[in-house]
XYZ file of C-alpha atoms in Angstrom:
641
model
C 143.581 105.095 -25.545
C 142.623 103.253 -22.345
C 144.659 105.727 -20.281
C 142.892 108.667 -21.941
C 139.462 107.117 -21.273
C 140.399 106.442 -17.649
C 141.605 109.990 -17.001
C 138.590 111.528 -18.723
C 136.275 109.360 -16.589
C 138.039 110.344 -13.358
C 137.877 114.049 -14.212
C 134.260 113.763 -15.336
C 133.120 111.987 -12.170
C 134.866 114.545 -9.965
C 133.003 117.255 -11.881
C 129.670 115.500 -11.339
C 130.320 115.076 -7.614
C 131.127 118.709 -6.759
C 133.393 117.423 -3.957
C 134.369 113.764 -3.493
C 136.849 111.810 -1.398
C 139.532 109.646 -2.974
C 138.292 106.416 -1.372
C 134.687 106.988 -2.486
C 135.784 107.648 -6.059
C 138.142 104.663 -6.067
C 135.344 102.347 -4.922
C 132.892 103.660 -7.519
C 135.463 103.171 -10.294
C 136.615 99.795 -8.940
C 140.212 101.039 -8.636
C 142.732 100.781 -5.851
C 143.337 103.993 -3.928
C 147.015 103.819 -4.875
C 146.282 103.806 -8.608
C 143.690 106.555 -8.236
C 146.078 108.689 -6.156
C 148.665 108.594 -8.960
C 146.068 109.709 -11.499
C 144.569 112.473 -9.362
C 148.017 113.799 -8.402
C 148.727 114.118 -12.129
C 145.416 115.927 -12.728
C 146.197 118.263 -9.826
C 149.665 118.997 -11.213
C 148.031 119.933 -14.520
C 145.716 122.352 -12.716
C 142.596 120.378 -13.620
C 141.463 119.541 -10.070
C 141.910 120.954 -6.578
C 142.484 118.796 -3.479
C 142.002 119.844 0.130
C 140.796 118.311 3.394
C 137.180 118.206 2.142
C 138.114 116.140 -0.892
C 138.667 116.650 -4.613
C 136.843 119.130 -6.843
C 137.242 120.208 -10.435
C 138.969 123.495 -11.281
C 137.874 126.084 -13.843
C 140.535 124.751 -16.220
C 139.165 121.238 -15.697
C 135.666 122.409 -16.582
C 136.930 124.034 -19.774
C 138.890 120.920 -20.760
C 135.871 118.654 -20.253
C 133.764 120.892 -22.488
C 136.425 120.787 -25.195
C 136.801 117.014 -24.908
C 133.079 116.173 -24.937
C 132.869 115.436 -28.712
C 136.115 113.450 -28.548
C 134.877 111.503 -25.512
C 131.710 110.497 -27.341
C 133.848 108.953 -30.079
C 136.152 107.348 -27.505
C 133.284 105.617 -25.723
C 131.408 104.770 -28.938
C 128.482 106.998 -27.975
C 128.282 108.952 -31.243
C 127.544 105.836 -33.263
C 124.970 104.696 -30.692
C 123.258 108.106 -30.730
C 123.057 107.984 -34.507
C 121.560 104.482 -34.531
C 118.869 105.445 -32.004
C 118.099 108.677 -33.844
C 117.600 106.822 -37.112
C 115.636 103.950 -35.570
C 113.038 106.178 -33.915
C 113.044 109.194 -36.226
C 114.252 111.586 -33.528
C 115.718 115.031 -34.078
C 118.538 114.609 -31.564
C 119.763 111.904 -29.209
C 122.234 112.352 -26.346
C 123.580 109.188 -24.728
C 125.476 109.514 -21.455
C 127.871 106.815 -20.253
C 127.008 104.424 -17.435
C 123.848 102.881 -15.999
C 121.804 105.285 -13.884
C 120.122 102.325 -12.169
C 123.329 101.612 -10.294
C 125.613 104.627 -10.758
C 124.862 107.967 -9.072
C 127.404 109.519 -11.448
C 125.444 108.335 -14.487
C 122.201 109.631 -12.997
C 123.773 113.006 -12.288
C 125.182 113.159 -15.820
C 121.707 112.355 -17.164
C 120.404 115.412 -15.309
C 123.271 117.551 -16.585
C 122.621 116.516 -20.195
C 118.916 117.286 -19.807
C 119.662 120.678 -18.266
C 122.067 121.508 -21.076
C 119.510 120.543 -23.733
C 116.836 122.647 -22.052
C 119.154 125.617 -21.578
C 120.159 125.551 -25.241
C 116.621 125.851 -26.584
C 114.879 128.162 -24.106
C 114.081 131.625 -25.427
C 112.172 134.709 -24.304
C 108.474 134.246 -23.415
C 108.653 130.435 -23.482
C 106.302 128.303 -21.427
C 108.059 125.126 -20.241
C 106.012 122.193 -18.920
C 107.726 119.531 -16.804
C 106.557 116.186 -15.437
C 107.386 114.808 -12.013
C 109.906 112.097 -11.180
C 113.454 111.643 -9.957
C 114.932 112.049 -13.452
C 113.392 115.451 -14.128
C 114.236 116.458 -10.548
C 117.856 115.717 -11.478
C 117.546 118.074 -14.440
C 116.256 120.827 -12.139
C 119.293 120.433 -9.868
C 121.667 120.961 -12.803
C 120.011 123.985 -14.453
C 122.163 127.105 -14.535
C 120.911 130.688 -15.010
C 121.026 131.878 -18.652
C 122.711 135.162 -19.520
C 119.415 136.906 -20.284
C 115.935 135.449 -20.545
C 112.655 137.333 -20.263
C 109.057 136.320 -19.775
C 109.694 132.581 -19.255
C 107.183 130.488 -17.285
C 107.591 127.000 -15.833
C 104.483 124.902 -15.182
C 103.816 121.319 -14.062
C 102.719 119.196 -17.005
C 100.027 117.560 -14.886
C 98.685 117.191 -11.348
C 100.896 115.340 -8.915
C 99.851 115.815 -5.297
C 100.331 112.552 -3.448
C 103.831 111.775 -4.712
C 106.924 112.475 -2.617
C 107.267 116.235 -2.382
C 110.761 116.420 -3.886
C 109.712 114.648 -7.106
C 106.317 116.289 -7.600
C 105.943 118.212 -10.853
C 105.002 121.337 -8.875
C 108.245 121.186 -6.888
C 110.357 120.601 -9.990
C 108.684 123.409 -11.963
C 109.243 125.898 -9.136
C 112.868 124.749 -8.657
C 113.618 125.161 -12.362
C 112.019 128.604 -12.424
C 114.011 129.784 -9.412
C 117.284 128.487 -10.844
C 116.880 130.433 -14.095
C 115.111 133.493 -12.689
C 111.783 132.700 -14.366
C 108.167 132.710 -13.181
C 106.049 129.667 -12.347
C 102.490 128.582 -11.691
C 101.448 125.437 -9.808
C 98.622 122.953 -10.339
C 97.378 121.913 -6.895
C 95.376 118.828 -7.831
C 95.924 115.120 -7.062
C 97.681 112.821 -9.495
C 94.715 110.444 -9.696
C 91.133 111.734 -9.752
C 87.690 110.208 -9.401
C 85.072 111.090 -12.020
C 83.341 113.377 -9.518
C 86.566 115.147 -8.527
C 87.533 115.616 -12.169
C 84.136 117.120 -13.061
C 84.371 119.487 -10.102
C 87.966 120.612 -10.646
C 87.647 121.130 -14.403
C 85.070 123.857 -13.705
C 87.315 125.701 -11.223
C 88.469 129.044 -12.764
C 91.906 128.834 -11.119
C 92.421 125.337 -12.535
C 91.208 126.492 -15.959
C 93.757 129.322 -15.880
C 96.723 127.037 -15.239
C 95.483 124.461 -17.784
C 95.382 127.154 -20.473
C 98.981 128.101 -19.627
C 100.078 124.448 -19.704
C 98.567 124.060 -23.175
C 100.545 127.051 -24.418
C 103.819 125.268 -23.634
C 106.454 125.500 -26.353
C 108.774 123.093 -24.543
C 107.939 119.900 -22.662
C 110.450 117.961 -20.603
C 109.343 114.576 -19.307
C 110.497 111.318 -17.801
C 109.585 107.769 -18.783
C 108.597 105.201 -16.180
C 108.184 101.441 -15.980
C 104.439 100.725 -16.143
C 104.080 98.483 -13.096
C 106.525 100.486 -10.988
C 104.624 103.705 -11.746
C 101.251 102.061 -11.076
C 102.448 100.903 -7.658
C 103.989 104.292 -6.896
C 100.627 105.890 -7.634
C 98.914 103.297 -5.423
C 96.623 102.057 -8.175
C 94.249 99.265 -7.168
C 95.707 95.716 -7.452
C 93.070 94.778 -10.041
C 94.146 97.701 -12.256
C 97.792 96.651 -11.963
C 96.785 93.107 -12.935
C 94.875 94.517 -15.903
C 97.896 96.569 -16.978
C 100.066 93.451 -16.946
C 97.461 91.481 -18.904
C 97.368 94.242 -21.527
C 101.148 94.165 -21.846
C 101.792 97.655 -20.453
C 105.528 98.307 -20.239
C 105.821 102.094 -19.896
C 104.102 105.184 -18.510
C 104.355 108.856 -19.355
C 101.903 111.734 -18.732
C 99.485 109.285 -17.079
C 99.241 107.130 -20.228
C 100.330 103.485 -20.172
C 101.834 102.004 -23.369
C 102.473 98.453 -24.575
C 105.643 97.462 -26.427
C 104.101 98.556 -29.745
C 103.618 102.103 -28.456
C 99.845 101.709 -28.154
C 97.939 103.323 -25.275
C 96.385 100.524 -23.200
C 95.302 102.524 -20.142
C 94.715 106.193 -19.336
C 94.583 107.761 -15.891
C 91.941 110.372 -15.219
C 94.113 113.369 -14.444
C 94.364 117.088 -15.123
C 97.143 118.603 -17.178
C 98.932 117.959 -20.423
C 97.414 115.397 -22.780
C 98.976 113.569 -25.701
C 97.356 115.922 -28.204
C 98.961 118.852 -26.383
C 102.395 117.265 -26.779
C 102.033 117.140 -30.544
C 101.302 120.871 -30.585
C 104.511 121.821 -28.783
C 107.668 122.824 -30.625
C 110.184 120.844 -28.559
C 109.806 117.669 -26.486
C 112.740 116.490 -24.364
C 112.474 112.985 -22.948
C 114.855 112.100 -20.103
C 115.193 108.431 -19.191
C 117.992 106.132 -18.127
C 118.935 102.818 -16.611
C 119.098 99.379 -18.155
C 115.806 98.484 -16.467
C 114.034 101.237 -18.453
C 115.121 100.069 -21.918
C 111.792 98.407 -22.769
C 109.850 101.385 -21.404
C 111.867 103.883 -23.444
C 111.392 101.785 -26.596
C 107.658 101.607 -25.946
C 107.092 105.357 -25.516
C 109.269 106.242 -28.500
C 107.126 104.020 -30.716
C 104.066 106.135 -29.978
C 103.471 108.372 -33.004
C 102.698 111.671 -31.243
C 106.016 111.631 -29.377
C 107.896 110.912 -32.604
C 106.117 113.677 -34.500
C 106.627 116.172 -31.699
C 110.354 115.521 -31.580
C 110.743 115.490 -35.345
C 108.833 118.743 -35.630
C 111.223 120.542 -33.304
C 113.894 120.799 -35.985
C 114.813 118.242 -38.609
C 118.581 117.821 -38.807
C 118.992 114.651 -40.841
C 122.324 113.025 -41.785
C 122.459 112.493 -45.521
C 123.807 108.954 -45.938
C 120.406 107.448 -46.688
C 119.558 110.397 -48.930
C 122.656 109.634 -50.991
C 121.652 105.997 -51.366
C 118.143 106.936 -52.532
C 119.414 109.627 -54.904
C 121.740 107.070 -56.450
C 118.774 104.769 -57.117
C 116.761 107.573 -58.747
C 119.615 108.756 -60.966
C 120.731 105.281 -61.952
C 124.338 106.165 -61.190
C 126.663 106.215 -58.238
C 126.398 109.220 -55.923
C 129.446 109.941 -53.806
C 128.640 111.060 -50.267
C 130.969 113.646 -48.702
C 131.600 113.630 -44.962
C 131.412 117.423 -44.774
C 130.011 120.317 -46.782
C 133.148 122.522 -46.837
C 136.893 122.137 -46.521
C 139.915 120.749 -48.305
C 138.724 117.127 -48.265
C 135.532 118.121 -50.070
C 137.518 120.176 -52.592
C 139.697 117.136 -53.280
C 136.605 114.989 -53.876
C 135.239 117.594 -56.306
C 138.543 117.661 -58.191
C 138.215 113.918 -58.844
C 134.733 114.229 -60.406
C 134.168 113.752 -64.134
C 131.430 115.458 -66.150
C 128.071 114.050 -65.058
C 129.324 112.733 -61.718
C 127.422 113.630 -58.542
C 128.802 114.514 -55.113
C 126.301 114.913 -52.277
C 127.543 117.173 -49.491
C 126.815 116.510 -45.816
C 123.950 118.365 -44.153
C 124.903 122.054 -44.065
C 123.135 122.553 -40.728
C 125.896 120.640 -39.010
C 127.793 123.953 -39.233
C 126.745 126.466 -36.587
C 127.163 129.357 -39.044
C 124.584 128.011 -41.503
C 121.461 129.327 -39.795
C 123.282 132.521 -38.760
C 124.082 133.250 -42.431
C 127.757 133.461 -41.512
C 129.613 135.243 -44.389
C 132.722 133.129 -43.838
C 130.753 129.881 -44.176
C 128.979 131.237 -47.285
C 132.410 131.995 -48.742
C 133.533 128.407 -48.069
C 130.420 127.096 -49.841
C 131.101 129.389 -52.815
C 134.667 128.095 -53.136
C 133.252 124.702 -54.138
C 131.364 125.812 -57.270
C 131.195 127.957 -60.413
C 127.411 128.479 -60.413
C 124.802 128.295 -57.631
C 121.441 126.712 -58.550
C 118.858 127.004 -55.777
C 116.103 124.417 -56.147
C 115.222 124.310 -52.441
C 111.969 126.272 -52.402
C 111.185 124.751 -48.996
C 114.125 126.711 -47.524
C 113.676 129.892 -49.593
C 112.133 131.768 -46.660
C 115.307 131.316 -44.615
C 118.271 133.688 -44.952
C 120.922 131.024 -44.370
C 124.484 130.761 -45.604
C 123.600 128.010 -48.109
C 120.482 129.768 -49.467
C 121.034 133.534 -49.251
C 124.670 134.145 -48.376
C 126.181 132.075 -51.188
C 123.884 133.677 -53.788
C 125.810 136.966 -53.473
C 129.134 135.261 -54.209
C 128.367 133.253 -57.380
C 126.137 133.517 -60.455
C 122.883 132.385 -58.814
C 119.797 131.011 -60.574
C 116.649 129.100 -59.651
C 116.215 125.405 -60.387
C 113.236 123.919 -62.225
C 111.274 123.147 -59.060
C 111.860 126.634 -57.660
C 110.783 128.115 -60.992
C 107.532 126.114 -61.015
C 106.696 127.008 -57.394
C 107.192 130.718 -58.042
C 105.158 130.586 -61.242
C 102.179 128.702 -59.749
C 102.011 130.511 -56.409
C 102.833 133.857 -57.980
C 99.934 133.592 -60.426
C 97.549 132.556 -57.630
C 98.430 135.622 -55.590
C 98.836 138.255 -58.316
C 96.332 137.187 -60.992
C 93.948 134.508 -59.684
C 91.085 132.930 -61.598
C 87.757 133.633 -59.932
C 85.958 132.625 -57.831
C 89.128 132.109 -55.771
C 88.677 130.051 -52.571
C 91.300 129.920 -49.812
C 91.001 127.107 -47.243
C 92.918 127.773 -44.028
C 93.245 125.138 -41.307
C 95.770 124.182 -38.673
C 96.154 124.676 -34.948
C 96.737 128.298 -34.004
C 95.545 131.689 -35.227
C 98.946 133.235 -34.486
C 100.560 130.950 -37.099
C 98.077 132.007 -39.802
C 97.488 135.721 -39.045
C 99.415 137.098 -42.004
C 98.181 134.538 -44.523
C 94.506 135.044 -43.550
C 94.975 138.810 -43.639
C 96.586 138.759 -47.096
C 94.177 136.225 -48.600
C 91.184 138.256 -47.418
C 92.448 140.963 -49.778
C 92.770 138.548 -52.707
C 90.345 135.618 -52.367
C 86.579 135.660 -52.857
C 85.930 132.937 -50.273
C 87.929 132.171 -47.116
C 87.151 128.851 -45.410
C 88.315 128.251 -41.824
C 88.820 124.834 -40.191
C 91.073 122.967 -37.785
C 92.134 124.020 -34.312
C 92.144 127.733 -35.084
C 88.316 127.518 -35.489
C 87.797 127.592 -31.728
C 89.543 130.919 -31.245
C 87.008 132.413 -33.678
C 84.163 130.718 -31.758
C 85.449 132.017 -28.417
C 85.812 135.511 -29.862
C 82.135 135.357 -30.877
C 81.129 134.399 -27.337
C 80.671 130.641 -27.730
C 81.880 128.137 -25.106
C 84.510 125.791 -26.532
C 85.112 123.263 -23.712
C 88.660 121.889 -23.815
C 89.198 122.857 -27.458
C 92.428 124.510 -28.533
C 92.379 128.250 -27.818
C 94.763 131.021 -28.814
C 93.317 133.478 -26.293
C 95.777 136.267 -27.084
C 94.307 136.484 -30.601
C 90.586 136.890 -29.863
C 90.570 140.491 -31.101
C 92.490 139.451 -34.209
C 89.888 136.779 -34.971
C 87.033 139.279 -34.645
C 88.994 141.694 -36.816
C 89.136 139.150 -39.637
C 85.367 138.627 -39.503
C 84.803 142.395 -39.668
C 87.334 142.820 -42.467
C 85.590 140.147 -44.552
C 82.252 141.961 -44.138
C 83.796 145.308 -45.061
C 85.427 143.869 -48.200
C 82.331 141.902 -49.189
C 84.138 138.571 -48.923
C 82.568 135.255 -47.913
C 84.110 134.131 -44.616
C 83.093 130.573 -43.716
C 83.290 129.138 -40.198
C 82.010 125.652 -39.236
C 78.319 125.321 -38.348
C 78.775 121.964 -36.590
C 81.671 120.220 -34.882
C 82.836 116.695 -34.028
C 83.789 116.648 -30.341
C 85.630 113.973 -28.366
C 86.114 113.088 -24.701
C 89.643 111.776 -25.305
C 92.390 112.068 -27.880
C 92.369 108.487 -29.159
C 90.739 106.317 -31.806
C 88.603 104.628 -29.133
C 87.239 107.902 -27.718
C 83.554 108.747 -27.496
C 82.511 111.307 -30.111
C 79.408 113.299 -30.920
C 78.343 115.936 -33.433
C 77.232 119.233 -31.909
C 76.321 122.728 -33.008
C 78.680 125.585 -32.290
C 76.873 126.305 -29.017
C 76.860 122.685 -27.881
C 80.471 121.803 -27.030
C 80.481 120.116 -23.562
C 82.753 121.653 -20.924
C 85.146 118.700 -20.715
C 85.089 117.700 -24.415
C 87.250 118.987 -27.240
C 86.545 119.882 -30.863
C 88.520 117.569 -33.159
C 86.933 117.927 -36.632
C 84.348 119.804 -38.661
C 80.861 118.253 -38.754
C 78.885 116.812 -41.719
C 76.839 119.974 -42.405
C 80.029 122.016 -42.573
C 81.666 119.472 -44.882
C 78.752 119.735 -47.305
C 78.871 123.558 -47.307
C 82.643 123.627 -47.844
C 82.460 121.019 -50.632
C 79.852 123.101 -52.488
C 81.999 126.251 -52.269
C 85.023 124.322 -53.563
C 82.964 122.814 -56.407
C 81.913 126.272 -57.629
C 85.429 127.752 -57.554
C 87.945 128.318 -60.356
C 90.997 128.395 -58.086
C 91.467 126.703 -54.691
C 94.442 127.169 -52.356
C 94.429 124.856 -49.324
C 96.744 125.187 -46.328
C 96.058 123.258 -43.120
C 93.822 120.302 -42.153
C 90.228 120.558 -40.934
C 90.814 118.361 -37.889
C 93.095 115.760 -36.351
C 93.236 113.704 -39.544
C 95.937 111.339 -38.218
C 93.293 109.704 -35.972
C 90.676 107.926 -38.084
C 87.462 109.000 -36.263
C 88.620 112.626 -36.499
C 89.685 112.531 -40.157
C 86.404 112.840 -42.089
C 86.462 116.633 -42.431
C 89.966 116.710 -43.879
C 89.194 113.717 -46.110
C 86.046 115.255 -47.574
C 87.730 118.609 -48.202
C 90.570 116.743 -49.943
C 88.024 114.803 -52.021
C 86.242 118.032 -52.970
C 89.572 119.537 -54.081
C 90.313 116.412 -56.116
C 86.893 116.399 -57.822
C 86.471 120.106 -58.586
C 87.278 121.512 -62.016
C 89.099 124.374 -60.291
C 92.895 124.608 -60.324
C 93.960 123.243 -56.926
C 97.091 124.251 -55.034
C 98.006 122.396 -51.840
C 100.217 124.569 -49.654
C 102.612 121.944 -48.341
C 102.933 120.633 -44.783
C 99.981 118.794 -43.240
C 97.682 119.456 -46.215
C 100.098 117.651 -48.509
C 100.412 114.827 -45.973
C 96.618 114.524 -45.873
C 96.368 114.382 -49.668
C 98.974 111.604 -49.652
C 97.229 109.719 -46.848
C 93.893 109.717 -48.665
C 95.615 108.763 -51.967
C 94.439 111.953 -53.673
C 97.771 113.706 -54.260
C 97.900 112.788 -57.956
C 94.496 114.451 -58.489
C 95.691 117.854 -57.277
C 97.118 120.310 -59.809
C 100.017 121.465 -57.663
C 101.343 120.316 -54.296
C 103.869 122.797 -52.990
C 107.082 121.510 -51.454
C 107.331 124.748 -49.507
C 105.594 124.361 -46.170
C 106.792 127.489 -44.379
C 108.045 129.029 -47.631
C 104.707 128.695 -49.425
C 102.929 130.065 -46.346
C 105.167 133.145 -46.240
C 104.788 133.609 -50.006
C 100.993 133.630 -49.604
C 101.402 136.111 -46.750
C 102.980 138.467 -49.268
C 106.389 138.313 -47.614
C 109.719 138.530 -49.401
C 111.614 135.210 -49.538
C 115.346 135.909 -48.919
C 116.476 132.845 -50.873
C 114.557 134.040 -53.948
C 115.420 137.743 -53.820
C 119.143 136.919 -53.750
C 119.030 135.049 -57.093
C 120.256 136.709 -60.305
C 117.784 134.785 -62.480
C 114.556 133.565 -60.919
């Protein structure tokens, strides 16, 4: 085993070095040249490396072998278990641990960049906007990026201003390097890292700055580094008294110009232009790159901050099922056996040992690449495990996956009790609603709610709008919205909805007053303004008291209420009143209330009102698509719904 680890490490470090001399590699690995020569001669004889006068470099066969051995190497070095522990501890979607200490090993630092580049390359798709922060770690990622086979319409942007740092680690430099390496486009933000109040006020009004800020806030992917608080403060040449204050407040980490203590609380914010914490939560994927033993406390600190956790978790939840098995066992009052896979001979053997009434919980099906591709072969392997397929996963019914749609064509397939209830309740609301029927639509972006608003305008009597998508409607009507969230590609769509409501004689409610904030934190300054009064550098974060009263009255006089999406940033207490009062109105009305999953359900739980709602959907995306009038593949495939 030790020999295998040694040879893998030698081959891996040669790969990371491009070309390296034998003496240099021997010194870095603390080996004698004689021992290393014997190993590298063997690797050369196997065709895994090439040696010439310039030094040693990896061959194509060596590259292929390293790729094949990567999962095995993680087990060899104990990295898989460590990744799993970190993922569970911080609620992350995915963790990649690379061997070594990048504080002292250039090989470890280069591997950190390679891992980051691989993660980014795997998730980029057409028309993505990718925001990147400055720093040596993200610069290392840029160096390792390789051109994708085909990618169209991708933009790279700096996550924030950075003039004043060393040129090679400025966010502008890194964004342009990444774009050039993958054949994408880029825009730069030519503003200093640290701004005075006067400079900020001046720059925020600049049309060219506004243009790049809007693009930054459209980012689907963010890739960022994590810095030690004091080191970053000194690098940015902050005043000594500010550095002293940071130390007194217990600041241990910095990211995006925010300084965090060891509890993940923001203790200091730099006045800067670019991506803010609230923007991070709105992105689909956040990739944090950090390494070195000296950064351990800083990494822990940033990962404890809620917005980073939520952003990562939201990217795609792939959750190992060991803890689920333990909880299921408690609920059933009997032992639940946990399988290590979801297909295969070992699983079949475990099933054969079951008695009537026994429970076997399969491993997460998404660990198989064919699951989300609806691979017929994987569906066949699932079907080999059972006599009947019962689909009770309404939350996944909108996905045509091997375990939801593919298997249903291979076995007698029926709905479970939860699926049956969801279809009955939502189906009645859409096809035969009690009237007046009020639909409440909130959330961040118009593009995510286009189809549901369009369909509900045909069915509902009242449509209430709240949340971040409000400001696109305001902008479409000609109002200034400051720094509020804007989906500027959907302005015509927003106006179209208003016109459609008038044509159909429907009541279409938009806020008449707004809570605005000068920062995205519980300690921010707030004020209540009319729809024409949003300051240029403030952001709308909630509906105002007049709007709450109007919405509550509409809800009170309804017979059926369907609610999907919060009215504001309810996770932050000063911005939560609109969502709370709408939830209270839904709880108090005599109407039948349906909560459409996702954030609305989370809000009802937070305000301890969930038990007063008639139906809280488990669907999230499935309930949204059902209300849009779309066909759910997982439902259509069933023999008996």
